[in-house]
């Protein structure tokens, strides 16, 4: 089940009298995205079986995975768990300057490097074996076109989202609803709620965790 973005806005609006509803909705969306970026509260995962034809040897033995095949309403932020055939690997993001860069120059034992060529793909480097199964879990943020959130997201993070939205709106200069002092109060509320969201994530209570099984991406 889902909750409309306007449900957040309905609770924020009385504190910013005179602010157009469309601006309140936009502030709410910005707040949801900011919380996801700060606390990684939405995670999604999937499996991908790698074929020998997937590996591009001229690009540091890389495998380019099409995230958009499975997840189209969110953009990836960071890898939070990566396994090859069940074995857990540390991961680090690396922005290589060209396809000819040598991954060995930055390689760390026990670590796989990845990059995001765009918002719909993730590329893993130094994949030198065939018939491997990837398990990829990533933190995501919704696109700015969202109109709803999952009910559990609303229940868990409503206070954080609404507090940050109030801070955005009250911090606007020269508006009828401007209130810098009150804005700082709500910013403090957001920081506290965001810290709690991080703790919940560390305890395994992330919202939006999904798992998709696939034998082929491309």
C-alpha atoms as a PDB file:
ATOM      1  CA  UNK A   1       0.000   0.000   0.000  1.00  0.00           C
ATOM      2  CA  UNK A   2       1.072   3.570  -0.603  1.00  0.00           C
ATOM      3  CA  UNK A   3       0.577   7.016   0.879  1.00  0.00           C
ATOM      4  CA  UNK A   4       0.233  10.105  -1.303  1.00  0.00           C
ATOM      5  CA  UNK A   5       2.862  12.833  -1.107  1.00  0.00           C
ATOM      6  CA  UNK A   6       0.012  15.245  -0.397  1.00  0.00           C
ATOM      7  CA  UNK A   7      -0.456  13.571   2.991  1.00  0.00           C
ATOM      8  CA  UNK A   8       2.906  15.006   4.081  1.00  0.00           C
ATOM      9  CA  UNK A   9       1.967  18.345   2.530  1.00  0.00           C
ATOM     10  CA  UNK A  10      -1.345  18.439   4.386  1.00  0.00           C
ATOM     11  CA  UNK A  11       0.522  18.313   7.690  1.00  0.00           C
ATOM     12  CA  UNK A  12       3.157  20.868   6.657  1.00  0.00           C
ATOM     13  CA  UNK A  13       0.809  23.448   5.113  1.00  0.00           C
ATOM     14  CA  UNK A  14      -0.628  24.897   8.384  1.00  0.00           C
ATOM     15  CA  UNK A  15       2.894  25.897   9.463  1.00  0.00           C
ATOM     16  CA  UNK A  16       3.574  27.844   6.260  1.00  0.00           C
ATOM     17  CA  UNK A  17       0.344  29.772   5.751  1.00  0.00           C
ATOM     18  CA  UNK A  18       0.266  31.472   2.369  1.00  0.00           C
ATOM     19  CA  UNK A  19       2.704  29.092   0.702  1.00  0.00           C
ATOM     20  CA  UNK A  20       1.298  27.654  -2.547  1.00  0.00           C
ATOM     21  CA  UNK A  21       0.480  23.975  -2.372  1.00  0.00           C
ATOM     22  CA  UNK A  22       2.723  23.175  -5.315  1.00  0.00           C
ATOM     23  CA  UNK A  23       5.708  24.592  -3.418  1.00  0.00           C
ATOM     24  CA  UNK A  24       4.841  22.545  -0.349  1.00  0.00           C
ATOM     25  CA  UNK A  25       4.627  19.382  -2.457  1.00  0.00           C
ATOM     26  CA  UNK A  26       7.996  20.167  -4.053  1.00  0.00           C
ATOM     27  CA  UNK A  27       9.580  20.696  -0.631  1.00  0.00           C
ATOM     28  CA  UNK A  28       8.199  17.351   0.533  1.00  0.00           C
ATOM     29  CA  UNK A  29       9.666  15.551  -2.494  1.00  0.00           C
ATOM     30  CA  UNK A  30      13.031  17.262  -1.927  1.00  0.00           C
ATOM     31  CA  UNK A  31      12.879  16.165   1.707  1.00  0.00           C
ATOM     32  CA  UNK A  32      12.197  12.534   0.841  1.00  0.00           C
ATOM     33  CA  UNK A  33      15.110  12.502  -1.584  1.00  0.00           C
ATOM     34  CA  UNK A  34      17.392  14.202   0.956  1.00  0.00           C
ATOM     35  CA  UNK A  35      16.539  11.650   3.651  1.00  0.00           C
ATOM     36  CA  UNK A  36      17.297   8.801   1.255  1.00  0.00           C
ATOM     37  CA  UNK A  37      20.629  10.402   0.347  1.00  0.00           C
ATOM     38  CA  UNK A  38      21.561  11.075   3.972  1.00  0.00           C
ATOM     39  CA  UNK A  39      20.442   7.823   5.601  1.00  0.00           C
ATOM     40  CA  UNK A  40      20.109   5.276   2.749  1.00  0.00           C
ATOM     41  CA  UNK A  41      16.700   4.197   4.045  1.00  0.00           C
ATOM     42  CA  UNK A  42      15.563   2.592   0.775  1.00  0.00           C
ATOM     43  CA  UNK A  43      17.454  -0.481  -0.397  1.00  0.00           C
ATOM     44  CA  UNK A  44      16.727  -2.793  -3.312  1.00  0.00           C
ATOM     45  CA  UNK A  45      18.578  -5.909  -4.417  1.00  0.00           C
ATOM     46  CA  UNK A  46      18.710  -8.334  -7.316  1.00  0.00           C
ATOM     47  CA  UNK A  47      20.732 -11.239  -8.721  1.00  0.00           C
ATOM     48  CA  UNK A  48      22.480 -11.428 -12.077  1.00  0.00           C
ATOM     49  CA  UNK A  49      24.205 -14.421 -13.657  1.00  0.00           C
ATOM     50  CA  UNK A  50      27.331 -13.334 -15.529  1.00  0.00           C
ATOM     51  CA  UNK A  51      28.271 -14.924 -18.849  1.00  0.00           C
ATOM     52  CA  UNK A  52      31.703 -14.838 -20.422  1.00  0.00           C
ATOM     53  CA  UNK A  53      30.303 -12.590 -23.145  1.00  0.00           C
ATOM     54  CA  UNK A  54      29.388  -9.999 -20.513  1.00  0.00           C
ATOM     55  CA  UNK A  55      33.016  -9.395 -19.548  1.00  0.00           C
ATOM     56  CA  UNK A  56      34.766  -6.603 -21.458  1.00  0.00           C
ATOM     57  CA  UNK A  57      38.481  -7.340 -21.167  1.00  0.00           C
ATOM     58  CA  UNK A  58      39.511  -4.026 -22.748  1.00  0.00           C
ATOM     59  CA  UNK A  59      37.650  -2.171 -19.997  1.00  0.00           C
ATOM     60  CA  UNK A  60      39.436  -3.677 -17.008  1.00  0.00           C
ATOM     61  CA  UNK A  61      37.425  -6.920 -17.174  1.00  0.00           C
ATOM     62  CA  UNK A  62      34.231  -5.011 -16.446  1.00  0.00           C
ATOM     63  CA  UNK A  63      30.595  -6.096 -16.387  1.00  0.00           C
ATOM     64  CA  UNK A  64      27.981  -3.433 -17.098  1.00  0.00           C
ATOM     65  CA  UNK A  65      24.650  -4.249 -15.406  1.00  0.00           C
ATOM     66  CA  UNK A  66      21.423  -2.590 -16.553  1.00  0.00           C
ATOM     67  CA  UNK A  67      19.651  -1.560 -13.346  1.00  0.00           C
ATOM     68  CA  UNK A  68      16.715  -0.073 -15.253  1.00  0.00           C
ATOM     69  CA  UNK A  69      15.603  -3.519 -16.341  1.00  0.00           C
ATOM     70  CA  UNK A  70      14.307  -4.017 -12.813  1.00  0.00           C
ATOM     71  CA  UNK A  71      14.175  -0.666 -11.050  1.00  0.00           C
ATOM     72  CA  UNK A  72      12.789   2.272 -12.995  1.00  0.00           C
ATOM     73  CA  UNK A  73      11.331   4.607 -10.381  1.00  0.00           C
ATOM     74  CA  UNK A  74      14.488   5.179  -8.308  1.00  0.00           C
ATOM     75  CA  UNK A  75      18.085   6.188  -8.938  1.00  0.00           C
ATOM     76  CA  UNK A  76      21.022   4.352  -7.354  1.00  0.00           C
ATOM     77  CA  UNK A  77      23.161   6.008  -4.692  1.00  0.00           C
ATOM     78  CA  UNK A  78      25.692   3.449  -3.505  1.00  0.00           C
ATOM     79  CA  UNK A  79      26.303  -0.303  -3.250  1.00  0.00           C
ATOM     80  CA  UNK A  80      25.547  -1.567   0.259  1.00  0.00           C
ATOM     81  CA  UNK A  81      26.182  -5.282  -0.328  1.00  0.00           C
ATOM     82  CA  UNK A  82      27.863  -7.194  -3.150  1.00  0.00           C
ATOM     83  CA  UNK A  83      28.317 -10.954  -3.391  1.00  0.00           C
ATOM     84  CA  UNK A  84      29.796 -13.209  -6.058  1.00  0.00           C
ATOM     85  CA  UNK A  85      28.533 -16.794  -5.842  1.00  0.00           C
ATOM     86  CA  UNK A  86      27.523 -16.112  -2.253  1.00  0.00           C
ATOM     87  CA  UNK A  87      30.899 -14.731  -1.218  1.00  0.00           C
ATOM     88  CA  UNK A  88      30.818 -11.242   0.267  1.00  0.00           C
ATOM     89  CA  UNK A  89      33.096  -8.590  -1.258  1.00  0.00           C
ATOM     90  CA  UNK A  90      33.920  -5.100  -0.112  1.00  0.00           C
ATOM     91  CA  UNK A  91      33.106  -2.478  -2.744  1.00  0.00           C
ATOM     92  CA  UNK A  92      34.419   0.978  -3.566  1.00  0.00           C
ATOM     93  CA  UNK A  93      33.280   3.438  -6.196  1.00  0.00           C
ATOM     94  CA  UNK A  94      35.986   4.358  -8.695  1.00  0.00           C
ATOM     95  CA  UNK A  95      35.614   6.868 -11.509  1.00  0.00           C
ATOM     96  CA  UNK A  96      38.106   5.665 -14.105  1.00  0.00           C
ATOM     97  CA  UNK A  97      39.121   8.291 -16.629  1.00  0.00           C
ATOM     98  CA  UNK A  98      39.013   5.955 -19.622  1.00  0.00           C
ATOM     99  CA  UNK A  99      38.407   2.358 -20.629  1.00  0.00           C
ATOM    100  CA  UNK A 100      42.165   1.836 -20.785  1.00  0.00           C
ATOM    101  CA  UNK A 101      42.868   2.769 -17.163  1.00  0.00           C
ATOM    102  CA  UNK A 102      44.551  -0.025 -15.260  1.00  0.00           C
ATOM    103  CA  UNK A 103      42.418  -1.207 -12.339  1.00  0.00           C
ATOM    104  CA  UNK A 104      45.540  -2.717 -10.743  1.00  0.00           C
ATOM    105  CA  UNK A 105      46.731   0.787  -9.912  1.00  0.00           C
ATOM    106  CA  UNK A 106      43.919   1.221  -7.404  1.00  0.00           C
ATOM    107  CA  UNK A 107      43.116  -2.421  -6.636  1.00  0.00           C
ATOM    108  CA  UNK A 108      42.737  -3.492  -3.016  1.00  0.00           C
ATOM    109  CA  UNK A 109      42.764  -7.158  -2.068  1.00  0.00           C
ATOM    110  CA  UNK A 110      39.249  -8.349  -1.273  1.00  0.00           C
ATOM    111  CA  UNK A 111      37.641  -5.305  -2.907  1.00  0.00           C
ATOM    112  CA  UNK A 112      35.695  -4.922  -6.151  1.00  0.00           C
ATOM    113  CA  UNK A 113      35.479  -1.490  -7.734  1.00  0.00           C
ATOM    114  CA  UNK A 114      32.387  -0.142  -9.437  1.00  0.00           C
ATOM    115  CA  UNK A 115      31.133   3.000 -11.132  1.00  0.00           C
ATOM    116  CA  UNK A 116      27.836   4.427 -12.343  1.00  0.00           C
ATOM    117  CA  UNK A 117      28.163   5.317 -16.054  1.00  0.00           C
ATOM    118  CA  UNK A 118      24.655   6.783 -15.763  1.00  0.00           C
ATOM    119  CA  UNK A 119      21.657   6.546 -13.452  1.00  0.00           C
ATOM    120  CA  UNK A 120      20.467   3.264 -15.010  1.00  0.00           C
ATOM    121  CA  UNK A 121      23.684   1.209 -15.093  1.00  0.00           C
ATOM    122  CA  UNK A 122      26.322  -0.034 -12.691  1.00  0.00           C
ATOM    123  CA  UNK A 123      29.702  -1.285 -13.900  1.00  0.00           C
ATOM    124  CA  UNK A 124      31.856  -3.696 -11.866  1.00  0.00           C
ATOM    125  CA  UNK A 125      35.558  -4.066 -12.657  1.00  0.00           C
ATOM    126  CA  UNK A 126      38.049  -6.927 -12.443  1.00  0.00           C
ATOM    127  CA  UNK A 127      35.523  -9.706 -13.027  1.00  0.00           C
ATOM    128  CA  UNK A 128      37.784 -12.404 -14.437  1.00  0.00           C
ATOM    129  CA  UNK A 129      35.728 -15.590 -14.076  1.00  0.00           C
ATOM    130  CA  UNK A 130      32.692 -16.880 -15.958  1.00  0.00           C
ATOM    131  CA  UNK A 131      29.357 -18.261 -14.748  1.00  0.00           C
ATOM    132  CA  UNK A 132      29.349 -16.114 -11.635  1.00  0.00           C
ATOM    133  CA  UNK A 133      26.212 -14.980  -9.870  1.00  0.00           C
ATOM    134  CA  UNK A 134      26.100 -11.405  -8.659  1.00  0.00           C
ATOM    135  CA  UNK A 135      23.984 -10.370  -5.698  1.00  0.00           C
ATOM    136  CA  UNK A 136      23.782  -6.574  -5.713  1.00  0.00           C
ATOM    137  CA  UNK A 137      22.107  -4.509  -3.009  1.00  0.00           C
ATOM    138  CA  UNK A 138      22.066  -0.743  -3.407  1.00  0.00           C
ATOM    139  CA  UNK A 139      20.669   2.280  -1.625  1.00  0.00           C
ATOM    140  CA  UNK A 140      18.280   4.257  -3.797  1.00  0.00           C
ATOM    141  CA  UNK A 141      16.534   7.614  -3.886  1.00  0.00           C
ATOM    142  CA  UNK A 142      13.211   8.133  -5.651  1.00  0.00           C
ATOM    143  CA  UNK A 143      12.949  10.282  -8.743  1.00  0.00           C
ATOM    144  CA  UNK A 144      11.602  13.801  -8.307  1.00  0.00           C
ATOM    145  CA  UNK A 145       8.440  12.759 -10.148  1.00  0.00           C
ATOM    146  CA  UNK A 146       7.165  10.564  -7.316  1.00  0.00           C
ATOM    147  CA  UNK A 147       3.603  11.062  -6.106  1.00  0.00           C
ATOM    148  CA  UNK A 148       3.432   8.308  -3.468  1.00  0.00           C
ATOM    149  CA  UNK A 149       5.603   6.462  -0.958  1.00  0.00           C
ATOM    150  CA  UNK A 150       5.167   3.080   0.692  1.00  0.00           C
ATOM    151  CA  UNK A 151       2.992   3.153   3.796  1.00  0.00           C
ATOM    152  CA  UNK A 152       5.828   1.884   5.994  1.00  0.00           C
ATOM    153  CA  UNK A 153       8.109   4.643   4.714  1.00  0.00           C
ATOM    154  CA  UNK A 154       5.454   7.180   5.698  1.00  0.00           C
ATOM    155  CA  UNK A 155       4.978   5.636   9.136  1.00  0.00           C
ATOM    156  CA  UNK A 156       8.692   5.461   9.921  1.00  0.00           C
ATOM    157  CA  UNK A 157      10.004   8.673   8.395  1.00  0.00           C
ATOM    158  CA  UNK A 158       7.077  11.098   8.387  1.00  0.00           C
ATOM    159  CA  UNK A 159       8.573  13.302  11.097  1.00  0.00           C
ATOM    160  CA  UNK A 160      11.912  13.593   9.308  1.00  0.00           C
ATOM    161  CA  UNK A 161      10.353  14.405   5.942  1.00  0.00           C
ATOM    162  CA  UNK A 162       7.929  16.973   7.320  1.00  0.00           C
ATOM    163  CA  UNK A 163      10.589  18.645   9.470  1.00  0.00           C
ATOM    164  CA  UNK A 164      12.965  19.091   6.537  1.00  0.00           C
ATOM    165  CA  UNK A 165      10.146  20.378   4.322  1.00  0.00           C
ATOM    166  CA  UNK A 166       9.289  22.998   6.948  1.00  0.00           C
ATOM    167  CA  UNK A 167      12.958  23.982   7.147  1.00  0.00           C
ATOM    168  CA  UNK A 168      13.140  24.430   3.359  1.00  0.00           C
ATOM    169  CA  UNK A 169      10.034  26.600   3.236  1.00  0.00           C
ATOM    170  CA  UNK A 170      10.616  28.648   6.383  1.00  0.00           C
ATOM    171  CA  UNK A 171      14.184  29.397   5.276  1.00  0.00           C
ATOM    172  CA  UNK A 172      12.970  31.140   2.121  1.00  0.00           C
ATOM    173  CA  UNK A 173      13.719  34.872   2.443  1.00  0.00           C
ATOM    174  CA  UNK A 174      11.061  37.547   2.150  1.00  0.00           C
ATOM    175  CA  UNK A 175       8.022  35.270   2.122  1.00  0.00           C
ATOM    176  CA  UNK A 176       4.875  35.560   4.202  1.00  0.00           C
ATOM    177  CA  UNK A 177       5.727  32.185   5.722  1.00  0.00           C
ATOM    178  CA  UNK A 178       9.438  32.914   6.313  1.00  0.00           C
ATOM    179  CA  UNK A 179      10.561  32.121   9.854  1.00  0.00           C
ATOM    180  CA  UNK A 180      14.354  31.625  10.133  1.00  0.00           C
ATOM    181  CA  UNK A 181      14.330  30.859  13.854  1.00  0.00           C
ATOM    182  CA  UNK A 182      11.609  28.259  13.521  1.00  0.00           C
ATOM    183  CA  UNK A 183      13.378  26.865  10.467  1.00  0.00           C
ATOM    184  CA  UNK A 184      16.471  26.106  12.548  1.00  0.00           C
ATOM    185  CA  UNK A 185      14.276  24.333  15.081  1.00  0.00           C
ATOM    186  CA  UNK A 186      12.893  22.038  12.410  1.00  0.00           C
ATOM    187  CA  UNK A 187      16.350  21.480  10.966  1.00  0.00           C
ATOM    188  CA  UNK A 188      17.361  20.157  14.368  1.00  0.00           C
ATOM    189  CA  UNK A 189      14.333  17.871  14.403  1.00  0.00           C
ATOM    190  CA  UNK A 190      15.339  16.528  11.000  1.00  0.00           C
ATOM    191  CA  UNK A 191      18.905  15.830  12.109  1.00  0.00           C
ATOM    192  CA  UNK A 192      17.651  13.861  15.093  1.00  0.00           C
ATOM    193  CA  UNK A 193      15.175  11.844  13.042  1.00  0.00           C
ATOM    194  CA  UNK A 194      17.766  11.237  10.342  1.00  0.00           C
ATOM    195  CA  UNK A 195      20.213   9.917  12.932  1.00  0.00           C
ATOM    196  CA  UNK A 196      17.547   7.519  14.187  1.00  0.00           C
ATOM    197  CA  UNK A 197      16.886   6.414  10.605  1.00  0.00           C
ATOM    198  CA  UNK A 198      20.577   5.545  10.232  1.00  0.00           C
ATOM    199  CA  UNK A 199      20.449   3.498  13.422  1.00  0.00           C
ATOM    200  CA  UNK A 200      17.395   1.629  12.166  1.00  0.00           C
ATOM    201  CA  UNK A 201      19.185   0.910   8.910  1.00  0.00           C
ATOM    202  CA  UNK A 202      22.195  -0.470  10.768  1.00  0.00           C
ATOM    203  CA  UNK A 203      19.796  -2.699  12.702  1.00  0.00           C
ATOM    204  CA  UNK A 204      18.315  -4.012   9.471  1.00  0.00           C
ATOM    205  CA  UNK A 205      15.072  -2.026   9.384  1.00  0.00           C
ATOM    206  CA  UNK A 206      15.490  -0.393   5.976  1.00  0.00           C
ATOM    207  CA  UNK A 207      12.273   0.354   4.137  1.00  0.00           C
ATOM    208  CA  UNK A 208      11.834  -0.603   0.550  1.00  0.00           C
ATOM    209  CA  UNK A 209      14.102  -3.642   0.577  1.00  0.00           C
ATOM    210  CA  UNK A 210      13.181  -5.798  -2.392  1.00  0.00           C
ATOM    211  CA  UNK A 211      14.869  -8.708  -4.100  1.00  0.00           C
ATOM    212  CA  UNK A 212      14.557  -9.610  -7.755  1.00  0.00           C
ATOM    213  CA  UNK A 213      15.865 -12.888  -9.157  1.00  0.00           C
ATOM    214  CA  UNK A 214      17.154 -13.005 -12.714  1.00  0.00           C
ATOM    215  CA  UNK A 215      19.293 -15.214 -14.883  1.00  0.00           C
ATOM    216  CA  UNK A 216      19.879 -12.534 -17.500  1.00  0.00           C
ATOM    217  CA  UNK A 217      19.811  -8.753 -17.557  1.00  0.00           C
ATOM    218  CA  UNK A 218      20.556  -7.942 -21.171  1.00  0.00           C
END
